[in-house]
Coordinates of C-alpha atoms and ligand atoms in Angstrom, one line a residue:
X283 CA 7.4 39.0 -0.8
X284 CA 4.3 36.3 -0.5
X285 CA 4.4 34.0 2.3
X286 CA 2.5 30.7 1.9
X287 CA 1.7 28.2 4.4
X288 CA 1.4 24.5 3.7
X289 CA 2.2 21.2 5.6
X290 CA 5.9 20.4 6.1
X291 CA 6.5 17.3 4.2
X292 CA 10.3 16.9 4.2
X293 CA 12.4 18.5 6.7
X294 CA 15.2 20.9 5.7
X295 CA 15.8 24.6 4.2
X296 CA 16.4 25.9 1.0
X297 CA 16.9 28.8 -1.5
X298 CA 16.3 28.6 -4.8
X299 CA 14.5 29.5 -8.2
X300 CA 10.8 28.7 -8.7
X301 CA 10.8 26.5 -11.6
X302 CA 7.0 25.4 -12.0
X303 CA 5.3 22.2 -13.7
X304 CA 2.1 22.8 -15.1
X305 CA 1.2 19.0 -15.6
X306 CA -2.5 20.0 -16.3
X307 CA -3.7 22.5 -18.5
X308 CA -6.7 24.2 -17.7
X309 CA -9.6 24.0 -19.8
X310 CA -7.3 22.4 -22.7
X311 CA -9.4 21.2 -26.0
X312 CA -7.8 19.2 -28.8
X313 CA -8.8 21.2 -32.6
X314 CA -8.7 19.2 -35.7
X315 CA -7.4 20.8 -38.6
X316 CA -7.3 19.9 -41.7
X317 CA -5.3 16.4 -42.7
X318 CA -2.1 18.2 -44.9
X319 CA -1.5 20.4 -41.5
X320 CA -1.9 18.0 -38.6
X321 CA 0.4 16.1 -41.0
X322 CA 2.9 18.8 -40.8
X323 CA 2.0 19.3 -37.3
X324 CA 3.0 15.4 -36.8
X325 CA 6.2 16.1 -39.0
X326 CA 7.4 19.2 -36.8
X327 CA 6.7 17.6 -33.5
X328 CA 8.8 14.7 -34.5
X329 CA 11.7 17.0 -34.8
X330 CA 11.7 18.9 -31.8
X331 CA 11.1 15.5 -30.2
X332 CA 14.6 14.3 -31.7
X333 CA 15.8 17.5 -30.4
X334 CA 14.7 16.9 -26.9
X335 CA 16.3 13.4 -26.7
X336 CA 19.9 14.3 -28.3
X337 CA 20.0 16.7 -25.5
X338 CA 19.2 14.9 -23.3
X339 CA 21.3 11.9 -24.3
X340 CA 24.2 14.6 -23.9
X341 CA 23.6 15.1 -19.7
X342 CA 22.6 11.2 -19.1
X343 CA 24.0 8.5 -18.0
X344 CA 25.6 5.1 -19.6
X345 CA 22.4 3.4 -19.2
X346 CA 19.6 5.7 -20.3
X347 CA 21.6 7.0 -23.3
X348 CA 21.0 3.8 -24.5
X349 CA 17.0 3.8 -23.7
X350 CA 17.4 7.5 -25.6
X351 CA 18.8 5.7 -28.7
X352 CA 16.5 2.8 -29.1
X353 CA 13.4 5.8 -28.5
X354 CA 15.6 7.6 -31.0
X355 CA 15.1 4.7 -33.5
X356 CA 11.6 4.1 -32.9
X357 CA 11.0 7.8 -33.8
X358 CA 12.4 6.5 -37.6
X359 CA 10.6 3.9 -37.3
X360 CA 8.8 3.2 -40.6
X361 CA 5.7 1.1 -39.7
X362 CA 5.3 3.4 -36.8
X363 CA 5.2 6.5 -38.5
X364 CA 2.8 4.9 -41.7
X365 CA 0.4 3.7 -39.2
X366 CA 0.2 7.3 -37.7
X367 CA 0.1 9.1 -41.1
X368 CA -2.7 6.7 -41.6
X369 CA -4.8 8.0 -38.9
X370 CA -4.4 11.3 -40.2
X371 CA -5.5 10.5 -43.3
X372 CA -9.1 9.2 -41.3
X373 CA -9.8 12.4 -40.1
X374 CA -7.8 12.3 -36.8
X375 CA -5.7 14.8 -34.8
X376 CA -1.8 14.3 -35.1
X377 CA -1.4 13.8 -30.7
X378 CA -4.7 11.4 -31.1
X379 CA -3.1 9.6 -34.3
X380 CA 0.4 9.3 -31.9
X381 CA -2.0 7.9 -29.3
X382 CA -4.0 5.1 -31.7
X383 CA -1.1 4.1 -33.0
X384 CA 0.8 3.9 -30.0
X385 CA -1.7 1.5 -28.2
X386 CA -2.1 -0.3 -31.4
X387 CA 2.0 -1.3 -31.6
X388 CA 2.6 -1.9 -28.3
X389 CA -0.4 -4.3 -28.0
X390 CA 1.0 -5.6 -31.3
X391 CA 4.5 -6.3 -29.3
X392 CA 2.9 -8.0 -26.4
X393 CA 1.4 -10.4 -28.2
X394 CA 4.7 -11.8 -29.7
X395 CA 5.1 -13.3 -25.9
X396 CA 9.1 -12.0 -26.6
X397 CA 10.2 -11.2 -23.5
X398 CA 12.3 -8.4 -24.6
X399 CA 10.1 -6.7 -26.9
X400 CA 7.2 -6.6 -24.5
X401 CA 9.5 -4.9 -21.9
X402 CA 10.2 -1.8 -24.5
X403 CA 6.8 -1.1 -24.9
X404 CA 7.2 1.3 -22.0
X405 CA 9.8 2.6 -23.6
X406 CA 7.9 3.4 -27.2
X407 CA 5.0 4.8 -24.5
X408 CA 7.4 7.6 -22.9
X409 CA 8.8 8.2 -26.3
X410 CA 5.5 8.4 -28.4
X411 CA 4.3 10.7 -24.9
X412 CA 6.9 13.1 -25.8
X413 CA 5.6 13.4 -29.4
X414 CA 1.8 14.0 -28.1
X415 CA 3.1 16.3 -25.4
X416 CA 4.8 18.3 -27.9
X417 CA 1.4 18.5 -30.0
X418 CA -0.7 19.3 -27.0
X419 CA 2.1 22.0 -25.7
X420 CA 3.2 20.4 -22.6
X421 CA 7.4 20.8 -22.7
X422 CA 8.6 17.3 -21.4
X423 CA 11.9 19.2 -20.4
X424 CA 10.8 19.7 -17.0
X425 CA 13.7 18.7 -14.8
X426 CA 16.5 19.8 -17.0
X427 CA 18.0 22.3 -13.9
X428 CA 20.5 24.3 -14.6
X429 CA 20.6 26.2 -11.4
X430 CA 19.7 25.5 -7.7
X431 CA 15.7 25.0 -8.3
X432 CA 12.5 24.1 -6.6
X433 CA 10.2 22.2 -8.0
X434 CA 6.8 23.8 -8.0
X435 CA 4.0 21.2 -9.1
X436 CA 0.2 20.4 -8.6
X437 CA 1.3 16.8 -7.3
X438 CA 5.5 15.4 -7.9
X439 CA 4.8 11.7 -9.1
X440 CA 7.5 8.7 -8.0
X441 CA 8.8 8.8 -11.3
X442 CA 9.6 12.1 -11.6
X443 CA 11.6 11.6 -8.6
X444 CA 13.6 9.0 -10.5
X445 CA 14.8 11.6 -13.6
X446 CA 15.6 14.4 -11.0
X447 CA 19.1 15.7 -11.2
X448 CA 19.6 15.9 -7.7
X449 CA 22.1 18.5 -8.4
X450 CA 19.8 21.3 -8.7
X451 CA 16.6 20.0 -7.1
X452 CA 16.7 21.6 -3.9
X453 CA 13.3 21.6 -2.5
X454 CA 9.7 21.0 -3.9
X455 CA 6.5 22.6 -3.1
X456 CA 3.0 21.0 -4.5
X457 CA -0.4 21.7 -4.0
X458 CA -1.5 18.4 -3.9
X459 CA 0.3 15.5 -2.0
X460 CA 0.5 14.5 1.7
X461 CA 3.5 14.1 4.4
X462 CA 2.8 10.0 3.7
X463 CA 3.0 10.2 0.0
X464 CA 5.4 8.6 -1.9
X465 CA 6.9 11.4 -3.2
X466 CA 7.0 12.6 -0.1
X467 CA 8.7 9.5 1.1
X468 CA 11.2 9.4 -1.3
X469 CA 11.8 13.3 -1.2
X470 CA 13.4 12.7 2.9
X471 CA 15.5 9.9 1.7
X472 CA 16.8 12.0 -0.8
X473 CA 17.0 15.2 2.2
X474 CA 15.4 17.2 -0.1
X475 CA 12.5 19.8 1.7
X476 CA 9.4 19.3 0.8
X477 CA 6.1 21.4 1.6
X478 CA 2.8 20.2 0.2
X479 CA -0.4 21.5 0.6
X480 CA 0.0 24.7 -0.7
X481 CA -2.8 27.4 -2.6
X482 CA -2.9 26.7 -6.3
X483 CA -1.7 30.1 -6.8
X484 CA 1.4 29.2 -6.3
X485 CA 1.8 27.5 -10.2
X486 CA 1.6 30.8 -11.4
X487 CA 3.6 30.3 -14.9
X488 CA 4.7 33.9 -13.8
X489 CA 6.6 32.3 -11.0
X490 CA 8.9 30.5 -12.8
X491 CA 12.4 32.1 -12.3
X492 CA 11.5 33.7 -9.1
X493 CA 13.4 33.4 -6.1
X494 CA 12.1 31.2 -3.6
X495 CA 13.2 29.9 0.2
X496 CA 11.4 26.8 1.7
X497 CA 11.4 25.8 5.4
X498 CA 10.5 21.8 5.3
X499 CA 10.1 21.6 8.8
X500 CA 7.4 24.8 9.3
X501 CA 5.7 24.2 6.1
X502 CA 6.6 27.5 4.9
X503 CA 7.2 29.2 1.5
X504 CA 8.6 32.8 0.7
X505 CA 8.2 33.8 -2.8
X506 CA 10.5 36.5 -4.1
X507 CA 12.0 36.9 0.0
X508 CA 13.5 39.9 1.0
X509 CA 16.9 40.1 1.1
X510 CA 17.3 39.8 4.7
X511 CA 14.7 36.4 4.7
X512 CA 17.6 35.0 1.8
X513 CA 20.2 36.2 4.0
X514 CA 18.6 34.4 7.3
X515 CA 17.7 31.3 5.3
X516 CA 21.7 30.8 4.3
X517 CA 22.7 31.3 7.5
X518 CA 20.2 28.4 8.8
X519 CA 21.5 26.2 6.4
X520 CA 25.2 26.7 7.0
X521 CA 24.5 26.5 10.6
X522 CA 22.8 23.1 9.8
X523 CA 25.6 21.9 7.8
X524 CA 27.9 22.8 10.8
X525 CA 25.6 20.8 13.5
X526 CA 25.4 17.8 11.1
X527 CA 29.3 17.4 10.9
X528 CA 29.4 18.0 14.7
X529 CA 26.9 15.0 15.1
X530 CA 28.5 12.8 12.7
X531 CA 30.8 12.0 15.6
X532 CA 27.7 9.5 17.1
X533 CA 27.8 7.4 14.2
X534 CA 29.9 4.8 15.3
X535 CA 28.6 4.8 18.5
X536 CA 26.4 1.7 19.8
X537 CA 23.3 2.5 21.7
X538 CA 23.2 0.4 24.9
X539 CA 19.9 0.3 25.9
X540 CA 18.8 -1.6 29.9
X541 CA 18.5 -4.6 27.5
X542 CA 19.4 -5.3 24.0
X543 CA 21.3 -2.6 21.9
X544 CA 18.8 -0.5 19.8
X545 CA 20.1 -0.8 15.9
X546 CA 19.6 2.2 14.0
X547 CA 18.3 1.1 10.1
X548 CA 18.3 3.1 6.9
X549 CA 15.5 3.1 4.3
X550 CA 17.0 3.4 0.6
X551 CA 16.3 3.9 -2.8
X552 CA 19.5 2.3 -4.7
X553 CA 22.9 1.8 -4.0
X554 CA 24.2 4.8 -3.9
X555 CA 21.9 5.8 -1.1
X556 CA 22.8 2.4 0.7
X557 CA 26.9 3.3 0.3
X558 CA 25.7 6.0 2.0
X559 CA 24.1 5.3 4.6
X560 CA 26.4 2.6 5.4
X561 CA 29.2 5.2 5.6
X562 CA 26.8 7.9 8.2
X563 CA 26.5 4.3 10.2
X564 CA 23.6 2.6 9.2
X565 CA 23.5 -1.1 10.7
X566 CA 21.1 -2.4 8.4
X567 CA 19.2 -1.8 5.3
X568 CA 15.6 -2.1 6.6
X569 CA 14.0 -1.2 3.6
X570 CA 14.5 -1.1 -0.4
X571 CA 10.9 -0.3 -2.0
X572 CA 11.7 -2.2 -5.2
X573 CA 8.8 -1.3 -6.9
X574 CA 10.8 1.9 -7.2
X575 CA 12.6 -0.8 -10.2
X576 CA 8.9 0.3 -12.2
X577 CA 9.8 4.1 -11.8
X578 CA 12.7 3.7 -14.5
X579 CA 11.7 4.2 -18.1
X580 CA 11.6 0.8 -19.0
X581 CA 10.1 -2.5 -17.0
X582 CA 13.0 -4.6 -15.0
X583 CA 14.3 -7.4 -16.6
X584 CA 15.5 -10.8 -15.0
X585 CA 19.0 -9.4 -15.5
X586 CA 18.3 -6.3 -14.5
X587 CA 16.7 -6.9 -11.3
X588 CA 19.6 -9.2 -10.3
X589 CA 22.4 -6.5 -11.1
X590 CA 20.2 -4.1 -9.0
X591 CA 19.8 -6.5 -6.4
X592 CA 23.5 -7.4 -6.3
X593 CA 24.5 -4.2 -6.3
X594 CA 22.4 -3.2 -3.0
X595 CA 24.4 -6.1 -1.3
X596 CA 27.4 -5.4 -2.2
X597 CA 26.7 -1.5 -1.4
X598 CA 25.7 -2.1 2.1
X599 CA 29.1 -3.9 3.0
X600 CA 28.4 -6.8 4.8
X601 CA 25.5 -5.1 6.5
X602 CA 22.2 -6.6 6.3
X603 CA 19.8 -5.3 3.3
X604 CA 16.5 -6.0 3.3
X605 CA 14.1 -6.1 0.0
X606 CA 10.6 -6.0 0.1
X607 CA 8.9 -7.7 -2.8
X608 CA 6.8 -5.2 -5.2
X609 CA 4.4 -3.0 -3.5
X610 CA 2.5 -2.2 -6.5
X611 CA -1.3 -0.5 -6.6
X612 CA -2.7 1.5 -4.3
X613 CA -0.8 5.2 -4.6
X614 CA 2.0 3.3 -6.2
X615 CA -0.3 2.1 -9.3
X616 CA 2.2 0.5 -12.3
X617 CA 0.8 0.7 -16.1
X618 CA -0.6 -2.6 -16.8
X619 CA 0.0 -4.8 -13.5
X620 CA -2.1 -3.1 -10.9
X621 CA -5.6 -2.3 -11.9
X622 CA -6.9 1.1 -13.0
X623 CA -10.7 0.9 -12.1
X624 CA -10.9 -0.4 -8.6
X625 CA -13.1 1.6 -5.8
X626 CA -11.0 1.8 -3.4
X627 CA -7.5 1.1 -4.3
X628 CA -5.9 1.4 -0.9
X629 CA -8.4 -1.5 -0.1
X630 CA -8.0 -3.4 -3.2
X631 CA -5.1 -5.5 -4.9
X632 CA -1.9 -4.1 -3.5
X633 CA 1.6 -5.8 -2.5
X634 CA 1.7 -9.5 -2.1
X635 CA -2.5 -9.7 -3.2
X636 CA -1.2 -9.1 -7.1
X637 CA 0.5 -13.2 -6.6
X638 CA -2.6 -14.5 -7.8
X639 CA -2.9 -12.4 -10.8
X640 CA 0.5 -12.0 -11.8
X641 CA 2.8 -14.9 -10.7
X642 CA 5.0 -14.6 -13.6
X643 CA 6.3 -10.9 -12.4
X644 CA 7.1 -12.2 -8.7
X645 CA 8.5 -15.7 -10.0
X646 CA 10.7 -13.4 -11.5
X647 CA 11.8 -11.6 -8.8
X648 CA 12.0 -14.8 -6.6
X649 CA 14.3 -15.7 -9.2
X650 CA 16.9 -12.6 -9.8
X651 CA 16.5 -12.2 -5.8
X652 CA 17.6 -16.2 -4.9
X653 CA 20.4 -15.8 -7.9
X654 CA 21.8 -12.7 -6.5
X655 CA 21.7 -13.4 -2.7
X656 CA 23.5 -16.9 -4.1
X657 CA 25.9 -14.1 -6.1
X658 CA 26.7 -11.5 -3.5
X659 CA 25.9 -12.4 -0.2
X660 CA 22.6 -13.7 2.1
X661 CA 20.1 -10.9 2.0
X662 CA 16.4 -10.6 3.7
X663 CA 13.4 -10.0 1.6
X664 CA 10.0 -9.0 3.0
X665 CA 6.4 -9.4 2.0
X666 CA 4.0 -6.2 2.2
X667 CA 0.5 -5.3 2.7
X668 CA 0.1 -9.5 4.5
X669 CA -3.3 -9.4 6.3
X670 CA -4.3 -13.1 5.6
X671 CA -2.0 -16.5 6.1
X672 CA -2.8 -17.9 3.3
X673 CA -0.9 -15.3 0.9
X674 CA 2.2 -15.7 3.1
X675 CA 1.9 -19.5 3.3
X676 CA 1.0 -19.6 -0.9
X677 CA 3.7 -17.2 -1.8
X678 CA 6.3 -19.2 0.3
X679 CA 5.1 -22.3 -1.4
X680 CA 5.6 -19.9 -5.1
X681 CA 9.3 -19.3 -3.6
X682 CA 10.4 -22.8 -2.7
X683 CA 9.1 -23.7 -6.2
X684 CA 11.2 -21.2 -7.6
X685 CA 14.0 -22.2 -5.3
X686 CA 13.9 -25.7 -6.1
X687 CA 14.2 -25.1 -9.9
X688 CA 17.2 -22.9 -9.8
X689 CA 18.9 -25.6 -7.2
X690 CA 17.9 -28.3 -9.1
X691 CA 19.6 -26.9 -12.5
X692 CA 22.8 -25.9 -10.4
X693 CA 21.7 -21.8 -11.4
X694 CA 22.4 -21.3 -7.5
X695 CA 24.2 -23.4 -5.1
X696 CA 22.1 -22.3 -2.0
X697 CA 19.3 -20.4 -0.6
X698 CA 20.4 -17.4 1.4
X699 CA 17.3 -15.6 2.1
X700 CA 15.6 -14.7 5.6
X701 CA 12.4 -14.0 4.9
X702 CA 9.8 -11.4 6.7
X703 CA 6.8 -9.9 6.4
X704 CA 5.6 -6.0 7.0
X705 CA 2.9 -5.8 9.8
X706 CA 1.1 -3.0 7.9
X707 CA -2.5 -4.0 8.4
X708 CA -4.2 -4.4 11.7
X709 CA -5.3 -7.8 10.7
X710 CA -1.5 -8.9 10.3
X711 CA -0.6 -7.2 13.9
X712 CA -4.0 -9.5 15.7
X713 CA -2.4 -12.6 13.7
X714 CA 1.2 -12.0 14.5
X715 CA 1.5 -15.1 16.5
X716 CA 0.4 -17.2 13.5
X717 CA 2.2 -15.0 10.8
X718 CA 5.6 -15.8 13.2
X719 CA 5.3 -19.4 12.4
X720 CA 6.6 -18.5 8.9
X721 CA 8.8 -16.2 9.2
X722 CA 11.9 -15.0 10.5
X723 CA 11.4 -11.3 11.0
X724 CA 8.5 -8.8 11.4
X725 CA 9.1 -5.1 9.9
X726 CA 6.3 -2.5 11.1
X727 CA 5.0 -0.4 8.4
X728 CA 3.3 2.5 10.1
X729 CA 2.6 4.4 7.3
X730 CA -0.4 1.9 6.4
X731 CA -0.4 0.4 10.0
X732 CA -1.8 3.8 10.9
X733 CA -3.8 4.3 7.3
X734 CA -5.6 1.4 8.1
X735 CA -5.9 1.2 11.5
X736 CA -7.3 4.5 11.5
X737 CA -9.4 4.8 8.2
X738 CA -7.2 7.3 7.4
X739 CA -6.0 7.7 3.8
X740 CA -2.6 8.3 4.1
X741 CA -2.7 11.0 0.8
X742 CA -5.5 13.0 1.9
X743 CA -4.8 16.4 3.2
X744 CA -8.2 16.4 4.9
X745 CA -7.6 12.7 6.6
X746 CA -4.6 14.3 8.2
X747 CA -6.0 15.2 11.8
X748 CA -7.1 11.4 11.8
X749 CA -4.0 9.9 10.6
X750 CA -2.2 9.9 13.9
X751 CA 0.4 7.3 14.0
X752 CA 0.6 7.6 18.1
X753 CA -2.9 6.8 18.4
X754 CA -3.4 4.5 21.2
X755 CA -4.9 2.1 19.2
X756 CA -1.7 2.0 16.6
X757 CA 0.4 1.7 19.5
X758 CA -1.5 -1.3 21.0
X759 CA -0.8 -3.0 17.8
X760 CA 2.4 -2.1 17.9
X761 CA 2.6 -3.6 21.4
X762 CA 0.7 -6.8 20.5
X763 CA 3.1 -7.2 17.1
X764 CA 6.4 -6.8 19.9
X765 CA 4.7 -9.5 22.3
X766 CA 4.5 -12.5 19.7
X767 CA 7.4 -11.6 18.1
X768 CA 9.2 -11.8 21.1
X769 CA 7.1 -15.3 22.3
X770 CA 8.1 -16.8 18.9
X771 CA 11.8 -15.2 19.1
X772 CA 11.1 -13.5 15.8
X773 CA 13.0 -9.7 15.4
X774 CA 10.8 -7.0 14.9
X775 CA 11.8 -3.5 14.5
X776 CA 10.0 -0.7 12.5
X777 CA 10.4 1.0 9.0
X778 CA 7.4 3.4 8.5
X779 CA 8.1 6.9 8.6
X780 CA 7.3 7.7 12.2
X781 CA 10.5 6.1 13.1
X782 CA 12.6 9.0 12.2
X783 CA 11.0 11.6 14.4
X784 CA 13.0 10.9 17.4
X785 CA 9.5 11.6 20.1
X786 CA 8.3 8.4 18.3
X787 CA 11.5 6.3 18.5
X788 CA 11.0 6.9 22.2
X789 CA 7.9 5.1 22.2
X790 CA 8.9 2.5 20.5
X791 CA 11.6 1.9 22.4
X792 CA 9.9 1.5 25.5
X793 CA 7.8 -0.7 23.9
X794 CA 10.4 -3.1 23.4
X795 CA 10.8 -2.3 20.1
X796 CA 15.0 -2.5 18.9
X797 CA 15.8 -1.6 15.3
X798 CA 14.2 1.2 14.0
X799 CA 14.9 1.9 10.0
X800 CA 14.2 5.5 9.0
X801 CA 15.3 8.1 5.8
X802 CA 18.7 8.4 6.6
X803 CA 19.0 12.2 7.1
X804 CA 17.1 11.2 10.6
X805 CA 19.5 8.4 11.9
X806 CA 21.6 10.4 13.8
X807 CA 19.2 13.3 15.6
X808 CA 17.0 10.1 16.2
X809 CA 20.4 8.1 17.6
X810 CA 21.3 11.2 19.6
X811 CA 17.8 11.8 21.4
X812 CA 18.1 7.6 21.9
X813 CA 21.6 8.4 23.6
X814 CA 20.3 10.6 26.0
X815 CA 17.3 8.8 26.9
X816 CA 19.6 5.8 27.9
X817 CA 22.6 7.9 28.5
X818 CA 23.3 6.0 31.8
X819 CA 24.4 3.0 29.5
X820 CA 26.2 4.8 27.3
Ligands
PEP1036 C1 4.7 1.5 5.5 O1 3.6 1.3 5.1 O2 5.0 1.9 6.7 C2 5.9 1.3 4.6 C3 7.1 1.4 5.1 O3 5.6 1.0 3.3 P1 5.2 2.1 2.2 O4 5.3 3.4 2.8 O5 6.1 1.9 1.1 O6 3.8 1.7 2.0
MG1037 MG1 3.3 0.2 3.3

């Protein structure tokens, strides 16, 4: 047995087998052969890529089998395969001839302006990935589980999060990565453990198969346990099973606090996570990241974003749900929209900044968001990373524009958003008392709040002793954010991560702070330690 020890990232136990994801491959060189066998190299790849897809075609859903097909298709494709043979026959590799060509199509379908056939390109990139993967010797088959697994990898990316049968994935474990990243994030909305952190020995190709336990909360990883560690590690795991379904009695309950009740928030992914949610006695929905819409294998559509959007409503039955525009750039970079060669990212254009450079992409999402809170009920939509007025105040001018269009042609019959904004900066929390003027609704984001306020980068391991999110100085933003919201009667309650440990909840509720939206595994120990701190009201 090996013990490692890493940095708890997602709370929770599990046993399963190692099942590791060698993204990068060290010291890996392209060879150019000759043109007749790259050609054949080309030819073979494309058939084991065809493989790949029909099988996974056979274990997807409705709506990616037909993603599958059209990348199916493309792989017949004539031009597409001439143009690669023709790079060949230059002198190229077959994976850099996939590559050339690749860039050359797509580029070739973006400038038709078609909507439609610029949002496949993304689609013809993962497919025409597959092929170069399969030339370079990277399997693509990653999370095809077919047993109770952990996923061992140098970092887990968003979108791999996004084609993870949750079935099987029982835990992950990556060298890389931070408690704030989003993978991370997403990993405790899911209730998956996660440890990160971890020594690079650990992607051993020789640990694949191996038995593996992971303690989420300790940070701790037995590879190939004893027996008696497996046996201990089921009977922690029942045991929480059997203390959740005790607890699930305080669901229903209100918290009265010695004022207003405290409102206890979920943060989702999708509906299915909000149906849930709602059913373990989430008030609210205080936060859908719908950037997580880029994480799919195609871009969202009008449509599609407005059948996503109305089905988060109509999942959170009658309960508010609350959308924050795209948070794209920083850790959550997307292809083409946020920009690959900035210094500083988590400084640069992120969140509501990218209005100025790509209006189209939120005009659309004003759009499917106004046409679906028209469709299926009145909804709140937030604005992240806000540390100047003037984005709020030109935005809002962008939505009522938007508004007035799809009034004025009868598309929707009337506007049922609230709108917000995340206090995630410190500048935003010193100019809350402005920011309230246009608003209805503050949401604290202390997962930057605290990046930023503390020159902390949220997805550095070595930042980590800094990144305190009970600072004093995060809490006196905090304080001063509760204050005006409370002077211009705006609601304020808090969705970064902090919320769910139930210490911080405290805090925030004695400073005046009542909704609190958290990954929903945490809404009841957080409710329960709430219950006893005001159990004379309750
Ligand atoms: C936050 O910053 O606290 C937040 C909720 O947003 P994200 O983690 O998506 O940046
Ligand atoms: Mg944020």
């Amino acid at each position: 047995m090996i013990k490692y020890l890493g940095n708890a990232a997602s709370g929770g136990l599990a046993v399963g087998k190692i099942k590791v994801i060698n993204r990068r491959i060290a010291g890996f060189k392209r060879v150019v052969l000759a043109t007749h066998r790259e050609k054949a190299l080309y030819e073979a790849a494309l058939i084991l890529a065809k493989d790949e897809i029909r099988r996974l075609m056979r274990s997807s859903e409705r709506e990616h089998q037909d993603i599958l097909m059209f990348q199916l298709v493309m792989l017949d494709d004539n031009g597409l395969n001439v143009m690669i043979q023709n790079f060949i026959s230059e002198g190229n590799g077959a994976a850099r001839s996939v590559e050339m060509a690749m860039e050359e199509y797509c580029d070739r379908l973006k400038k038709t302006g078609d909507e439609y056939l610029s949002g496949r390109t993304s689609d013809i990139r993962d497919v025409l990935g597959r092929v170069v993967d399969i030339l370079d010797g990277r399997s693509r088959e990653r999370f095809v589980l077919t047993e109770p697994s952990v996923i061992v990898a140098d970092e887990i990316l968003p979108s791999d999060l996004a084609s993870i049968d949750r079935q099987y994935a029982v835990g992950f474990i990556t060298v890389g990565g931070s408690y704030q990243s989003h993978a991370n994030i997403i990993a405790r909305t899911m209730g998956i453990p996660s440890v990160c952190g971890l020594n690079s020995e650990i992607l051993n190709p020789l640990n694949n198969g191996r038995t593996v336990c992971v303690d989420g909360y300790a940070g701790e990883v037995y590879v190939n346990p004893a027996e008696g560690t497996i046996a201990l590690f089921n009977h922690r795991i029942r045991q929480e099973r059997r203390a959740k379904v005790s607890l699930m009695s305080l669901k229903e309950k209100d918290i009265h606090t010695d004022g207003e009740d405290m409102e206890i928030w979920a943060n989702c992914n999708d509906p299915k996570d909000i149906a849930l949610a709602v059913e373990n006695g989430a008030r609210g929905i205080g936060l859908v990241r719908s950037e997580i819409l880029f994480m799919k294998s195609s871009l969202p559509t009008l449509e599609s974003q407005f059948e996503f959007y109305c089905e988060c409503i109509r999942a959170a039955n009658g309960r508010p749900v609350t959308i924050r525009t795209f948070d794209i750039g920083a850790d959550k970079p997307v292809g083409d929209i946020s920009l690959d060669k900035e210094p500083n990212p988590a400084l640069g254009l992120r969140g509501i900044r990218l209005q100025y450079r790509h209006r189209e992409l939120f005009e659309q999402q004003l759009h499917a968001l106004y046409r679906a809170a028209d469709t299926a009920g009145a909804i709140n939509v937030m604005l992240p990373m806000v540390s100047v007025e003037k984005d709020v105040t030109d935005f809002m001018a962008m939505a009522d524009e938007v508004k007035e269009k799809l009034l004025a042609s009868g598309e929707i019959r009337e506007d049922r958003i609230t709108w917000g904004v995340m206090i995630e900066t410190p500048a935003a929390a010193l100019i809350s008392d402005r920011l309230a003027q246009h608003v209805e609704f503050f949401s604290i984001g202390t997962n930057d709040l605290t990046q930023y306020t503390m020159a902390a980068d949220r997805m550095n391991v070595e930042t980590v002793p800094y990144y305190d999110t009970m600072h004093p100085a995060v809490l006196k933003l905090i304080e001063i954010t509760v204050e005006n919201a409370k002077k211009a009667g705006v609601k304020v309650s808090v969705c970064g991560e902090s919320a769910a440990d139930a210490v911080n909840a405290l805090a925030y509720a004695d400073l005046g702070i009542r909704c609190l939206s958290m990954a929903q595994n945490a809404m009841i120990p957080v409710k329960q330690k709430l219950l006893e701190k005001y159990s004379e009201n309750n």
